[in-house]
Every structure is written in structure tokens, then in C-alpha cells.
CSV table of C-alpha atoms in Angstrom, one decimal:
chain,number,residue,atom,x,y,z
A,1,MET,CA,105.2,122.8,81.5
A,2,ASN,CA,106.5,121.3,78.3
A,3,LEU,CA,108.9,118.4,77.7
A,4,THR,CA,110.8,120.1,75.0
A,5,GLN,CA,111.7,123.2,77.1
A,6,GLY,CA,115.0,121.7,78.1
A,7,LEU,CA,116.0,121.2,74.5
A,8,HIS,CA,115.5,124.9,73.6
A,9,ARG,CA,117.4,125.9,76.8
A,10,ALA,CA,120.4,123.6,76.1
A,11,ALA,CA,120.7,124.8,72.5
A,12,GLN,CA,120.5,128.4,73.6
A,13,GLN,CA,122.9,128.2,76.6
A,14,HIS,CA,125.5,125.7,75.6
A,15,PRO,CA,125.0,124.8,71.9
A,16,GLY,CA,128.5,123.3,71.5
A,17,ALA,CA,128.3,121.0,74.5
A,18,VAL,CA,127.8,117.3,73.8
A,19,ALA,CA,124.2,116.1,73.8
A,20,THR,CA,124.4,112.5,72.7
A,21,VAL,CA,127.1,109.8,72.3
A,22,CYS,CA,126.2,106.5,70.5
A,23,LYS,CA,128.6,104.2,68.8
A,24,ASP,CA,130.9,106.4,66.8
A,25,ARG,CA,128.4,109.3,66.7
A,26,THR,CA,128.8,112.4,68.9
A,27,ARG,CA,126.4,115.3,68.5
A,28,THR,CA,126.3,118.7,70.2
A,29,HIS,CA,123.1,120.2,71.5
A,30,ALA,CA,122.8,122.5,68.5
A,31,GLU,CA,123.2,119.6,66.1
A,32,SER,CA,120.8,117.4,68.0
A,33,VAL,CA,118.1,120.0,68.3
A,34,ASP,CA,118.4,120.8,64.6
A,35,ARG,CA,117.9,117.0,63.8
A,36,ILE,CA,115.0,116.8,66.2
A,37,ALA,CA,113.2,119.8,64.5
A,38,ARG,CA,113.8,118.3,61.0
A,39,LEU,CA,112.6,114.9,62.2
A,40,ALA,CA,109.5,116.6,63.6
A,41,ALA,CA,108.8,118.1,60.2
A,42,GLY,CA,109.4,114.7,58.5
A,43,LEU,CA,106.9,113.0,60.9
A,44,GLN,CA,104.3,115.8,60.2
A,45,GLY,CA,104.9,115.2,56.5
A,46,LEU,CA,104.0,111.5,57.1
A,47,GLY,CA,100.7,112.6,58.6
A,48,LEU,CA,101.5,113.0,62.4
A,49,GLY,CA,99.1,115.6,63.7
A,50,ASP,CA,98.4,117.1,67.1
A,51,GLY,CA,97.9,114.3,69.6
A,52,ASP,CA,98.5,111.5,67.1
A,53,ARG,CA,100.5,108.5,68.3
A,54,ALA,CA,103.8,107.3,66.9
A,55,ALA,CA,105.4,104.2,68.2
A,56,ILE,CA,109.0,102.9,68.4
A,57,LEU,CA,110.4,99.4,68.6
A,58,SER,CA,114.2,99.7,69.0
A,59,LEU,CA,117.2,99.1,71.1
A,60,ASN,CA,118.8,102.1,72.9
A,61,SER,CA,120.3,104.6,70.6
A,62,ASP,CA,120.7,108.4,69.9
A,63,ARG,CA,117.9,108.0,67.3
A,64,TYR,CA,115.7,106.7,70.1
A,65,HIS,CA,116.4,110.1,71.9
A,66,GLU,CA,115.7,112.0,68.7
A,67,PHE,CA,112.4,110.1,68.1
A,68,LEU,CA,111.2,110.8,71.6
A,69,ALA,CA,112.0,114.5,71.3
A,70,GLY,CA,111.0,114.8,67.6
A,71,THR,CA,107.6,113.3,68.1
A,72,LEU,CA,106.9,115.6,71.0
A,73,TRP,CA,108.2,118.6,69.0
A,74,ALA,CA,105.8,117.6,66.2
A,75,GLY,CA,102.9,117.6,68.6
A,76,GLY,CA,102.6,113.9,68.7
A,77,VAL,CA,102.3,111.3,71.5
A,78,VAL,CA,105.1,108.7,72.0
A,79,VAL,CA,104.4,105.0,72.4
A,80,PRO,CA,107.5,103.1,73.4
A,81,ILE,CA,107.1,99.3,72.7
A,82,ASN,CA,108.3,96.5,74.9
A,83,LEU,CA,111.2,94.8,73.1
A,84,ARG,CA,110.3,91.3,74.5
A,85,TRP,CA,106.7,91.3,73.2
A,86,THR,CA,105.6,89.0,70.4
A,87,VAL,CA,104.5,90.4,67.1
A,88,ALA,CA,100.9,89.8,68.1
A,89,GLU,CA,101.3,91.7,71.3
A,90,ILE,CA,103.1,94.6,69.5
A,91,ALA,CA,100.4,94.8,66.9
A,92,GLU,CA,97.6,94.6,69.6
A,93,SER,CA,99.1,97.7,71.3
A,94,LEU,CA,99.5,99.6,68.1
A,95,VAL,CA,95.9,98.9,67.1
A,96,GLU,CA,94.6,99.9,70.5
A,97,VAL,CA,96.3,103.3,70.5
A,98,GLY,CA,95.7,103.8,66.8
A,99,ALA,CA,99.4,104.3,66.0
A,100,ARG,CA,99.9,104.8,62.2
A,101,ILE,CA,103.6,105.5,62.4
A,102,LEU,CA,106.2,103.0,63.7
A,103,VAL,CA,109.9,103.4,64.0
A,104,VAL,CA,112.1,100.3,64.0
A,105,ASP,CA,115.9,99.6,64.1
A,106,ASP,CA,117.9,96.8,62.5
A,107,ALA,CA,117.2,94.5,65.4
A,108,PHE,CA,113.4,94.6,64.8
A,109,ALA,CA,113.1,95.2,61.1
A,110,GLY,CA,112.2,91.5,60.6
A,111,HIS,CA,109.0,92.1,62.7
A,112,VAL,CA,107.6,94.6,60.2
A,113,GLU,CA,105.8,92.2,57.9
A,114,GLY,CA,104.0,90.5,60.7
A,115,ILE,CA,103.1,93.7,62.4
A,116,ARG,CA,101.7,95.1,59.1
A,117,HIS,CA,99.7,92.0,58.6
A,118,ALA,CA,98.1,92.2,62.1
A,119,HIS,CA,97.7,96.1,61.9
A,120,PRO,CA,96.6,97.0,58.4
A,121,ASP,CA,96.1,100.6,59.4
A,122,LEU,CA,99.8,101.1,60.0
A,123,GLU,CA,100.7,103.6,57.3
A,124,HIS,CA,104.4,104.3,57.7
A,125,VAL,CA,107.4,102.4,59.0
A,126,VAL,CA,110.5,104.4,59.6
A,127,HIS,CA,113.8,102.5,59.6
A,128,ALA,CA,116.2,103.9,62.2
A,129,GLY,CA,119.0,101.4,61.8
A,130,ASP,CA,122.5,101.6,60.4
A,131,GLY,CA,121.9,99.0,57.7
A,132,PRO,CA,120.1,99.4,54.4
A,133,THR,CA,116.5,100.6,54.6
A,134,PRO,CA,114.1,97.7,53.9
A,135,ASP,CA,111.6,97.9,51.1
A,136,GLY,CA,108.5,99.7,52.0
A,137,CYS,CA,110.1,101.6,54.8
A,138,THR,CA,111.2,105.3,55.1
A,139,GLY,CA,114.8,105.9,56.1
A,140,PHE,CA,115.2,107.8,59.4
A,141,GLU,CA,118.2,109.8,58.1
A,142,GLN,CA,116.6,110.5,54.8
A,143,LEU,CA,113.5,111.8,56.6
A,144,ILE,CA,115.7,114.3,58.4
A,145,ALA,CA,117.8,115.2,55.4
A,146,ASP,CA,114.7,115.9,53.2
A,147,SER,CA,113.0,118.1,55.8
A,148,GLU,CA,113.3,121.8,56.9
A,149,PRO,CA,113.2,122.4,60.7
A,150,ALA,CA,109.7,122.6,62.0
A,151,GLU,CA,108.4,125.0,64.7
A,152,ASP,CA,107.9,123.3,68.1
A,153,ALA,CA,104.2,122.5,68.5
A,154,ARG,CA,104.6,123.1,72.2
A,155,ARG,CA,101.9,120.9,73.6
A,156,TRP,CA,102.0,121.2,77.3
A,157,GLY,CA,100.4,120.8,80.7
A,158,ASP,CA,97.7,118.1,80.8
A,159,ASP,CA,98.1,117.4,77.1
A,160,LEU,CA,98.9,113.7,76.5
A,161,ALA,CA,102.6,113.2,76.0
A,162,ALA,CA,103.1,109.4,76.1
A,163,VAL,CA,101.3,106.0,76.4
A,164,PHE,CA,103.4,103.5,78.3
A,165,TYR,CA,102.3,99.9,78.5
A,166,THR,CA,102.7,98.2,81.8
A,167,GLY,CA,105.1,95.3,82.0
A,168,GLY,CA,102.4,92.7,82.0
A,169,THR,CA,103.7,90.8,85.0
A,170,THR,CA,100.3,90.8,86.6
A,171,GLY,CA,98.1,90.3,83.6
A,172,ARG,CA,97.3,91.9,80.2
A,173,SER,CA,99.2,95.1,79.7
A,174,LYS,CA,97.4,98.4,80.0
A,175,GLY,CA,98.3,101.6,78.2
A,176,VAL,CA,99.2,104.2,80.9
A,177,MET,CA,98.5,107.8,79.7
A,178,LEU,CA,101.0,110.4,81.0
A,179,SER,CA,100.9,114.1,80.3
A,180,HIS,CA,103.7,116.6,79.9
A,181,SER,CA,102.9,117.8,83.4
A,182,ASN,CA,103.0,114.3,84.8
A,183,LEU,CA,106.5,113.6,83.5
A,184,LEU,CA,107.9,117.0,84.3
A,185,THR,CA,106.4,117.0,87.8
A,186,SER,CA,108.1,113.7,88.5
A,187,ALA,CA,111.4,114.9,87.0
A,188,LEU,CA,111.5,118.2,88.8
A,189,GLY,CA,110.5,116.5,92.1
A,190,VAL,CA,113.3,114.0,92.0
A,191,LEU,CA,115.8,116.6,90.8
A,192,ALA,CA,114.9,118.7,93.8
A,193,THR,CA,116.4,116.0,96.1
A,194,GLU,CA,119.8,116.5,94.4
A,195,HIS,CA,120.3,112.7,94.3
A,196,PHE,CA,119.0,111.7,90.9
A,197,VAL,CA,121.3,113.0,88.1
A,198,SER,CA,124.4,115.1,88.5
A,199,PRO,CA,124.5,118.8,87.4
A,200,ASP,CA,126.5,118.8,84.2
A,201,GLY,CA,126.6,115.0,84.4
A,202,ILE,CA,126.9,112.3,81.8
A,203,TYR,CA,124.1,109.8,82.0
A,204,LEU,CA,124.3,106.2,80.6
A,205,HIS,CA,121.3,104.7,79.0
A,206,ALA,CA,121.9,101.0,79.8
A,207,ALA,CA,118.4,100.2,81.0
A,208,PRO,CA,115.9,99.9,78.2
A,209,MET,CA,114.7,103.2,76.9
A,210,PHE,CA,111.2,101.9,76.2
A,211,HIS,CA,110.7,101.5,80.0
A,212,LEU,CA,109.5,104.5,82.0
A,213,ALA,CA,112.3,104.2,84.6
A,214,ASP,CA,114.9,105.1,82.0
A,215,LEU,CA,112.7,107.6,80.2
A,216,ALA,CA,112.2,109.3,83.5
A,217,ALA,CA,116.0,109.7,83.8
A,218,TRP,CA,115.9,110.8,80.1
A,219,THR,CA,113.5,113.5,81.1
A,220,CYS,CA,115.7,114.6,84.0
A,221,GLN,CA,118.7,114.8,81.7
A,222,VAL,CA,116.8,116.8,79.1
A,223,VAL,CA,115.7,119.2,81.8
A,224,ARG,CA,119.3,119.5,83.0
A,225,GLY,CA,120.7,119.9,79.5
A,226,GLY,CA,123.2,117.1,80.1
A,227,THR,CA,124.9,114.5,78.0
A,228,HIS,CA,123.2,111.1,77.0
A,229,VAL,CA,125.4,108.1,76.3
A,230,MET,CA,123.6,105.2,74.8
A,231,ILE,CA,124.5,101.5,74.6
A,232,PRO,CA,122.1,99.2,72.8
A,233,MET,CA,121.2,97.2,75.9
A,234,PHE,CA,122.6,96.2,79.3
A,235,GLU,CA,125.7,94.0,79.1
A,236,PRO,CA,128.3,94.3,81.9
A,237,VAL,CA,131.4,94.8,79.7
A,238,ALA,CA,129.6,97.3,77.5
A,239,VAL,CA,128.5,99.2,80.7
A,240,MET,CA,132.0,99.2,82.1
A,241,THR,CA,133.5,100.2,78.8
A,242,ALA,CA,131.1,103.2,78.4
A,243,ILE,CA,131.8,104.4,82.0
A,244,ALA,CA,135.5,104.2,81.4
A,245,GLU,CA,135.6,105.7,77.9
A,246,HIS,CA,133.0,108.4,78.1
A,247,GLY,CA,133.3,109.6,81.7
A,248,VAL,CA,129.8,108.4,82.7
A,249,THR,CA,128.8,109.9,86.0
A,250,ASP,CA,125.2,108.6,86.4
A,251,ALA,CA,123.3,105.4,85.6
A,252,LEU,CA,120.0,103.8,86.3
A,253,LEU,CA,120.3,100.1,86.9
A,254,VAL,CA,118.0,97.5,88.5
A,255,PRO,CA,119.5,95.3,91.3
A,256,THR,CA,119.9,92.3,88.9
A,257,MET,CA,122.1,94.5,86.6
A,258,ILE,CA,124.1,95.8,89.6
A,259,GLN,CA,124.8,92.2,90.7
A,260,LEU,CA,125.9,91.1,87.3
A,261,LEU,CA,128.1,94.2,87.0
A,262,VAL,CA,129.9,94.0,90.4
A,263,ASP,CA,130.3,90.2,90.3
A,264,HIS,CA,131.7,90.3,86.7
A,265,PRO,CA,135.1,88.6,86.5
A,266,ARG,CA,136.5,91.5,84.5
A,267,VAL,CA,135.3,94.3,86.7
A,268,ASP,CA,138.9,95.1,87.9
A,269,GLU,CA,140.0,95.7,84.3
A,270,PHE,CA,138.0,98.9,83.9
A,271,ASP,CA,138.2,102.3,85.5
A,272,ILE,CA,134.7,102.8,86.7
A,273,SER,CA,135.6,105.0,89.6
A,274,GLY,CA,134.0,108.1,87.8
A,275,LEU,CA,130.5,106.8,88.4
A,276,ARG,CA,129.0,109.1,91.0
A,277,ARG,CA,125.3,108.3,91.1
A,278,VAL,CA,123.5,105.0,90.7
A,279,ILE,CA,119.7,105.0,90.8
A,280,TYR,CA,118.1,101.6,91.2
A,281,GLY,CA,114.6,100.3,91.4
A,282,ALA,CA,112.2,97.6,90.1
A,283,SER,CA,113.0,95.6,93.3
A,284,PRO,CA,114.9,96.0,96.5
A,285,MET,CA,118.6,95.4,96.6
A,286,SER,CA,119.8,92.7,99.0
A,287,GLU,CA,122.3,93.5,101.7
A,288,GLY,CA,124.9,91.3,100.0
A,289,VAL,CA,124.7,92.9,96.6
A,290,LEU,CA,124.6,96.4,98.1
A,291,GLY,CA,127.7,95.6,100.1
A,292,ARG,CA,129.6,94.4,97.1
A,293,ALA,CA,128.4,97.4,95.0
A,294,LEU,CA,129.6,99.9,97.6
A,295,LYS,CA,133.0,98.2,97.6
A,296,THR,CA,133.3,98.0,93.8
A,297,LEU,CA,131.9,101.6,93.2
A,298,PRO,CA,133.4,103.5,96.2
A,299,ASN,CA,132.7,106.9,94.7
A,300,ALA,CA,129.1,106.3,93.8
A,301,SER,CA,126.1,107.1,96.0
A,302,PHE,CA,123.0,104.9,95.7
A,303,THR,CA,119.4,106.1,95.5
A,304,GLN,CA,116.5,103.6,95.4
A,305,ALA,CA,113.4,104.7,93.5
A,306,TYR,CA,110.1,102.9,94.2
A,307,GLY,CA,107.1,103.5,92.1
A,308,MET,CA,105.2,102.4,89.0
A,309,THR,CA,104.4,103.5,85.5
A,310,GLU,CA,101.2,105.1,86.7
A,311,LEU,CA,103.2,107.4,88.9
A,312,SER,CA,105.5,108.7,86.2
A,313,PRO,CA,107.2,106.7,87.9
A,314,CYS,CA,108.4,107.6,91.4
A,315,ALA,CA,106.4,107.3,94.7
A,316,THR,CA,109.3,107.2,97.2
A,317,LEU,CA,113.0,107.6,97.2
A,318,LEU,CA,115.6,106.1,99.5
A,319,VAL,CA,118.4,108.7,99.3
A,320,PRO,CA,122.1,107.9,99.9
A,321,ALA,CA,122.2,108.9,103.6
A,322,ASP,CA,119.4,106.4,104.2
A,323,HIS,CA,121.5,103.6,103.0
A,324,GLU,CA,123.9,104.2,105.9
A,325,ASP,CA,121.1,103.4,108.4
A,326,PRO,CA,120.8,99.6,108.9
A,327,VAL,CA,117.0,99.8,109.4
A,328,HIS,CA,116.1,102.5,106.9
A,329,ARG,CA,118.0,100.9,104.1
A,330,ARG,CA,115.6,97.9,104.2
A,331,SER,CA,112.9,100.4,103.2
A,332,ALA,CA,111.9,101.9,99.9
A,333,GLY,CA,112.4,105.4,101.4
A,334,ARG,CA,110.0,108.2,101.9
A,335,ALA,CA,107.5,110.1,99.7
A,336,VAL,CA,109.0,112.1,96.9
A,337,PRO,CA,108.8,115.9,97.3
A,338,HIS,CA,106.0,116.2,94.7
A,339,GLY,CA,103.7,113.6,96.1
A,340,GLU,CA,102.0,112.0,99.1
A,341,VAL,CA,102.0,108.3,100.1
A,342,ARG,CA,99.7,106.4,102.5
A,343,ILE,CA,99.0,102.9,103.7
A,344,VAL,CA,95.4,102.0,103.6
A,345,GLY,CA,93.1,99.0,104.4
A,346,PRO,CA,90.5,97.4,102.1
A,347,ASP,CA,88.1,100.3,103.0
A,348,ASP,CA,90.7,102.8,101.8
A,349,VAL,CA,91.1,104.2,105.4
A,350,GLU,CA,94.6,105.0,106.4
A,351,LEU,CA,96.1,102.3,108.7
A,352,PRO,CA,98.2,102.9,111.8
A,353,ARG,CA,102.0,103.0,111.4
A,354,GLY,CA,103.5,99.6,111.2
A,355,GLN,CA,100.4,97.8,109.9
A,356,VAL,CA,100.6,96.2,106.5
A,357,GLY,CA,98.1,97.4,103.9
A,358,GLU,CA,98.0,98.8,100.3
A,359,ILE,CA,100.4,101.6,99.3
A,360,VAL,CA,98.5,104.5,97.6
A,361,ALA,CA,99.8,107.8,96.2
A,362,ARG,CA,98.6,111.1,94.9
A,363,GLY,CA,100.1,114.2,93.4
A,364,GLY,CA,100.7,115.9,90.0
A,365,HIS,CA,102.7,112.8,88.9
A,366,VAL,CA,99.6,110.5,88.9
A,367,MET,CA,98.6,109.3,85.4
A,368,LEU,CA,95.7,110.7,83.4
A,369,GLY,CA,94.3,107.1,83.2
A,370,TYR,CA,94.4,103.9,81.2
A,371,TRP,CA,93.9,104.1,77.5
A,372,ASN,CA,90.3,103.3,76.7
A,373,ARG,CA,89.7,101.7,80.1
A,374,PRO,CA,87.5,104.1,82.1
A,375,GLU,CA,86.3,101.5,84.6
A,376,GLU,CA,89.8,100.3,85.4
A,377,THR,CA,91.0,103.9,85.6
A,378,ALA,CA,88.2,104.8,88.1
A,379,GLU,CA,89.0,101.7,90.2
A,380,ALA,CA,92.8,102.5,90.3
A,381,LEU,CA,92.2,106.2,91.1
A,382,ARG,CA,89.3,105.9,93.5
A,383,GLY,CA,89.2,108.6,96.1
A,384,GLY,CA,91.9,110.6,94.2
A,385,TRP,CA,94.7,108.2,95.1
A,386,MET,CA,96.6,105.8,92.8
A,387,HIS,CA,96.2,102.3,94.3
A,388,THR,CA,99.5,100.5,93.6
A,389,GLY,CA,98.5,97.0,94.3
A,390,ASP,CA,101.6,96.7,96.5
A,391,GLY,CA,101.5,95.7,100.1
A,392,GLY,CA,103.6,97.5,102.7
A,393,TYR,CA,103.8,99.5,105.9
A,394,MET,CA,105.1,102.8,107.0
A,395,ASP,CA,107.2,103.5,110.1
A,396,ASP,CA,106.9,106.5,112.5
A,397,ASP,CA,109.4,108.5,110.4
A,398,GLY,CA,107.5,108.0,107.1
A,399,TYR,CA,109.7,105.3,105.6
A,400,VAL,CA,107.8,102.8,103.5
A,401,TYR,CA,108.6,99.1,103.7
A,402,ILE,CA,107.5,97.0,100.8
A,403,SER,CA,106.0,93.6,101.8
A,404,ASP,CA,105.1,92.3,98.3
A,405,ARG,CA,102.7,92.6,95.5
A,406,ILE,CA,99.5,91.9,97.3
A,407,LYS,CA,98.5,89.1,94.9
A,408,ASP,CA,102.0,87.5,95.4
A,409,MET,CA,101.6,87.1,99.1
A,410,ILE,CA,102.0,83.4,100.2
A,411,ILE,CA,99.6,82.0,102.6
A,412,SER,CA,101.1,78.9,104.2
A,413,GLY,CA,99.3,77.2,107.0
A,414,GLY,CA,97.2,80.3,107.6
A,415,GLU,CA,100.2,82.5,108.0
A,416,ASN,CA,101.0,85.4,105.6
A,417,VAL,CA,104.5,85.2,104.1
A,418,TYR,CA,105.8,88.1,102.2
A,419,SER,CA,108.3,86.9,99.6
A,420,VAL,CA,110.5,90.0,99.6
A,421,GLU,CA,111.3,89.5,103.2
A,422,VAL,CA,112.4,85.9,102.7
A,423,GLU,CA,114.4,86.9,99.6
A,424,ASN,CA,116.3,89.6,101.5
A,425,VAL,CA,117.4,87.1,104.1
A,426,LEU,CA,118.2,84.3,101.7
A,427,ALA,CA,120.2,86.6,99.4
A,428,GLN,CA,122.7,87.2,102.3
A,429,HIS,CA,123.9,83.6,102.2
A,430,PRO,CA,127.4,83.5,100.7
A,431,SER,CA,126.5,80.8,98.2
A,432,VAL,CA,123.5,82.6,96.8
A,433,ALA,CA,124.0,85.1,93.9
A,434,THR,CA,120.3,85.9,93.6
A,435,CYS,CA,117.0,84.3,94.3
A,436,ALA,CA,113.2,84.5,94.1
A,437,ILE,CA,110.6,83.2,96.5
A,438,ILE,CA,107.2,81.9,95.3
A,439,GLY,CA,104.3,80.0,96.7
A,440,VAL,CA,103.7,76.5,95.3
A,441,PRO,CA,100.8,74.1,96.0
A,442,ASP,CA,101.2,71.9,99.1
A,443,ASP,CA,98.8,69.3,100.3
A,444,LYS,CA,99.5,70.0,103.9
A,445,TRP,CA,100.1,73.8,104.0
A,446,GLY,CA,98.0,75.0,101.1
A,447,GLU,CA,101.0,76.7,99.8
A,448,ARG,CA,104.6,76.2,100.8
A,449,VAL,CA,107.5,78.7,100.5
A,450,HIS,CA,109.6,77.7,97.6
A,451,ALA,CA,113.1,79.1,96.8
A,452,VAL,CA,114.5,79.4,93.3
A,453,VAL,CA,118.2,80.1,93.7
A,454,VAL,CA,120.9,81.1,91.4
A,455,PRO,CA,124.1,80.0,93.2
A,456,VAL,CA,127.4,81.7,93.2
A,457,ALA,CA,129.8,80.2,90.7
A,458,GLY,CA,131.1,76.8,92.0
A,459,ALA,CA,128.7,76.7,94.9
A,460,VAL,CA,126.0,74.0,95.4
A,461,PRO,CA,123.9,75.1,98.4
A,462,THR,CA,121.6,72.5,99.9
A,463,LEU,CA,118.1,72.9,101.2
A,464,GLU,CA,119.1,72.1,104.7
A,465,GLU,CA,122.0,74.5,104.6
A,466,LEU,CA,119.7,77.4,103.5
A,467,ARG,CA,116.9,76.4,105.9
A,468,VAL,CA,119.3,76.6,108.8
A,469,PHE,CA,120.6,79.9,107.6
A,470,CYS,CA,117.1,81.4,107.2
A,471,GLY,CA,115.8,79.8,110.4
A,472,GLU,CA,118.4,81.7,112.4
A,473,ARG,CA,117.1,85.0,111.0
A,474,MET,CA,113.3,84.7,110.7
A,475,SER,CA,110.3,82.9,111.9
A,476,GLY,CA,110.1,79.2,111.0
A,477,TYR,CA,106.9,79.5,108.9
A,478,LYS,CA,108.7,81.8,106.6
A,479,VAL,CA,111.7,79.5,105.9
A,480,PRO,CA,111.7,77.9,102.5
A,481,ARG,CA,110.4,74.3,102.5
A,482,SER,CA,111.7,73.4,99.0
A,483,ILE,CA,114.4,74.7,96.7
A,484,GLU,CA,115.6,74.5,93.1
A,485,LEU,CA,118.9,75.6,91.7
A,486,VAL,CA,118.8,77.4,88.4
A,487,ASP,CA,121.3,79.1,86.1
A,488,GLY,CA,119.3,82.3,85.9
A,489,LEU,CA,115.9,83.9,86.7
A,490,PRO,CA,113.5,84.9,84.0
A,491,LEU,CA,113.4,88.7,83.8
A,492,SER,CA,111.1,91.2,82.2
A,493,ALA,CA,112.6,93.7,79.9
A,494,ALA,CA,112.6,96.1,82.8
A,495,GLY,CA,114.7,93.7,84.9
A,496,LYS,CA,111.9,92.4,87.1
A,497,VAL,CA,111.8,88.7,88.0
A,498,LEU,CA,108.9,87.1,86.2
A,499,LYS,CA,107.5,85.1,89.0
A,500,ARG,CA,104.5,84.0,87.0
A,501,GLU,CA,107.0,82.1,84.8
A,502,LEU,CA,108.5,80.4,87.9
A,503,ARG,CA,105.1,79.5,89.3
A,504,ARG,CA,103.6,78.2,86.0
A,505,PRO,CA,104.9,74.6,86.1
A,506,TYR,CA,103.6,74.1,89.7
A,507,TRP,CA,100.1,75.4,89.1
A,508,GLU,CA,99.3,74.1,85.6
A,509,GLY,CA,96.3,71.8,85.5
A,510,LEU,CA,94.9,73.0,88.9
A,511,GLU,CA,91.4,74.5,88.8
A,512,ARG,CA,92.1,76.7,91.9
A,513,ARG,CA,95.2,78.6,92.8
A,514,VAL,CA,95.8,79.1,96.5
A,515,HIS,CA,97.1,82.6,97.4
């Protein structure tokens, strides 16, 4: 299997259909594939050889699509860079994977000098912006214009296709190595459910394209031969405008994005009724947000995807029909068609249904390993199963319920408290827009359950009010004992709440952290 197969098929079967839409640029499949083949030749001219790594630091755009496809077409390996990293972190990752070519857009051209200083082996910087090409850089458009189309290198199967760096929310980022087969196995598996992207659909890249969640959807759309619409980054009005103007049918959004979209004061000004499929992940969606989303997007079906970068990225899917079941919709769904999932104890033995343990997965979608980290690879893949580090349990029907990141479990007075469970209850309060639950040090309890709450506009919920609400719906030891109101939660570029940032002020200066 090869990631460029869908490009050849689209150019062959419907060359005049729209492939990409970005800003004022619309390109057909024939035009797009021609540019990709020319870009591949240009990259090869810069020294990109078989298996060499090329990195990109850019907002979403049609050129991001062309870079991904062009690098693969040239026989290279793509390395998408996290937009929120510092220059030092960016350079560290480029040094680690030995990337000698970097593509940047206008938004990140200012980082180039610092990156070059920290990574002297960086040979070429390609400018993929709309502004003037900076000194010392090669113009993306000029590279295409000066090159004749190259033959597709057609790396395939277990050949390395991409190195994705983990989000870093649990420590130093690791480079996850994914093959052509890894990514295509995942794409074909989720497409087989018929709930991921629509046949002949129009997919909106609003989530960051550097993140594997969106790139997985990109892969599905390339396989389908569908249309890609790009906006630079998520912004509610930009999303609604794109849906209305370009007939977008499918989108991947994290729950935080969905909440900002459906609660936006201008949501009624746009015709977003054409949206048919919404895929969400990164975290569960609260009952309150899901209810508002179903009302605001009446023609859309919702599919939750749970997984991680190491799984290319899906482990389970909660399909639209599952959302209609009041019990199942609290789960993360069941194992994807292309993989297996188990719940195991510390000895890696499968646990009885209903018992909380670690979620593990195996299948053709499991990563090749971590870049230059054989010991960590062996530990993560011990016994042939990918150990996710997530705690959860499985019911008798095979539905997986996420309890928490195992390291994020709160132990208060000797009782285990899983923050996701508390968040799901607290988020149902009418004065709570969104929230995060963390453990903070407490002299009496070791850790106490602490709520960080973003209130609904105009609301000022009190601790007592929220405690009464939660106490009616869960055991007393799980109810938050303290609260702080904030304007917003810190998010990773993938839309995950950065709980380490919320915890930091409470744990600074302490020699031992209680978990």
C-alpha cells in the first residue's frame, strides 16, 4: 500500500473535479497532481533522497497538502512540526530526525534565523507563503515552476512515511515513526465504518494539519479522491464561513472547538446545515455540549475517535448510532475494524469486564516505533500490544470507557478519582461552559479534587452551588473541594487541555508530587 495511490486514481478518474480550495485558489485534481510531481522533483533537486526527512512549519493551506504529497512522491519522509513549539524545541526535533529541508510559511518565516543557528545542518528553507521570499530561502512556487514532473518514487508498505512528534503533554516529545501501511490501514479501517468522511464529500481542514488527527482525515480524503478546503487555523467565524461558502460536508473538530462553534453569538447568521459528518476526539464531549451541537447541526452525525499518534491514530470509534444510547455515548466506542483493544492489569493480563486497567491495542496501525529510542519502543510495544498509558474499562458489549490518563488519576483520602468522570458531570451545569479537573496538594487528603471552570457568559457559579450539583450525581469523595473561575483553559495545538499548566502553580516548590 502506498499513500500516493489515491492521487493517481483521482487524476485518472476525475481530473477536472476540485481537489483543493484555499483562500482565492481552487485547483483540480489534474492541476494539483501536476504541482505535486513538480514539487517532488524540486525537493529531489535540493537533495531529498529515498527515506530522507523534510519538515514543515506552517498554518493550514493547500501548499501544506502539496508538501505532504510531494515529499512522499519524492520518496521522502514528512515531519510536521508543532506550531506552538519554541524555536529551541523545533530545532531539537529537526536535529533529532536529521531533517535538512524545512518548509515555512509567512507566519513562521521569522523563526528561520533562530532555527538555522540551532541546527547548522539545515541546508534548505523553502518559503511557502504569499509574501516575498525571504533572503536565503527558496520560493515554493519558484521551485514548482522550475521543475519538470518527477516519477512517483512509490515507497510503500513498511517503508517509513512520517515522523510525528507527540504532543508533549506528558513529558518530552517523542518522534513516532509511521509507515505507509500504518497510515493506510488506519484510513481504510475507519472508512470501512462509513462514518468517517463522505463519499464525494468536501472536507474542511480546520484542525491543525501538523497533528495526526487531521492528517488521518487528510489520508482518508486522498484515498477517497475528495475535495480539501483549508483555513489557516480554527476560528469559529472562519469555520462557519467555509461551511456556508464551499459546501463543506465533513470536518474534524475537538470538543473545545465544537463548544466554541455552537455557542458562538453569530452562529445563526450562517447556513451550516450542509455539514453531514463531524468527527471529534482528543477528549470526550460533555452531554451539555453534545446536546447543543445536535441542535445547532441537525443534519450532522457525530463520530468520536479515540486513539493516539502511535496508533495512526484510531483505537476505537463511537459511531453515530451509539450516540443515541444514553449509556454507550459516555464511552469512547468499540475497537476499530482494523485493530484489537484490551484492558490489562500491571502484569499485562487481560482484566475482567468492568474493571479499570490500562488500554492496550494491536494491529497493522501500530507504529513502527519511536525515533532513535529502542528501549522506550520496546516498553511501549511489549507483548506485541501498544500500551496507551490511558486507564479505562470495557463493558460486556466491548465498549471502552476512558477513566483518565493513568498518571492523571487523583488519589484523595485513599480513593481513586478519575477526572474525566467529574468533568463530565460538572460540564452539565448550566453555568459551566467548559472545565478541567486536577489534583492539587492538600494537607488532609493528600490531594483534593480541584475544578478549573470557564463559566457561561454572565454567570458566576459558586463552589457551593457546583458541589451541590455534583453531589447529587456522584459519590461525595469525587465532588470538587475547591474551584477557580478562568476566562479560558490552556490548550495544546491539538486542542487538548494542558493540565500540567493548570497544576504547575500548585505543585511548584514541592519535592514530592502526590498522585
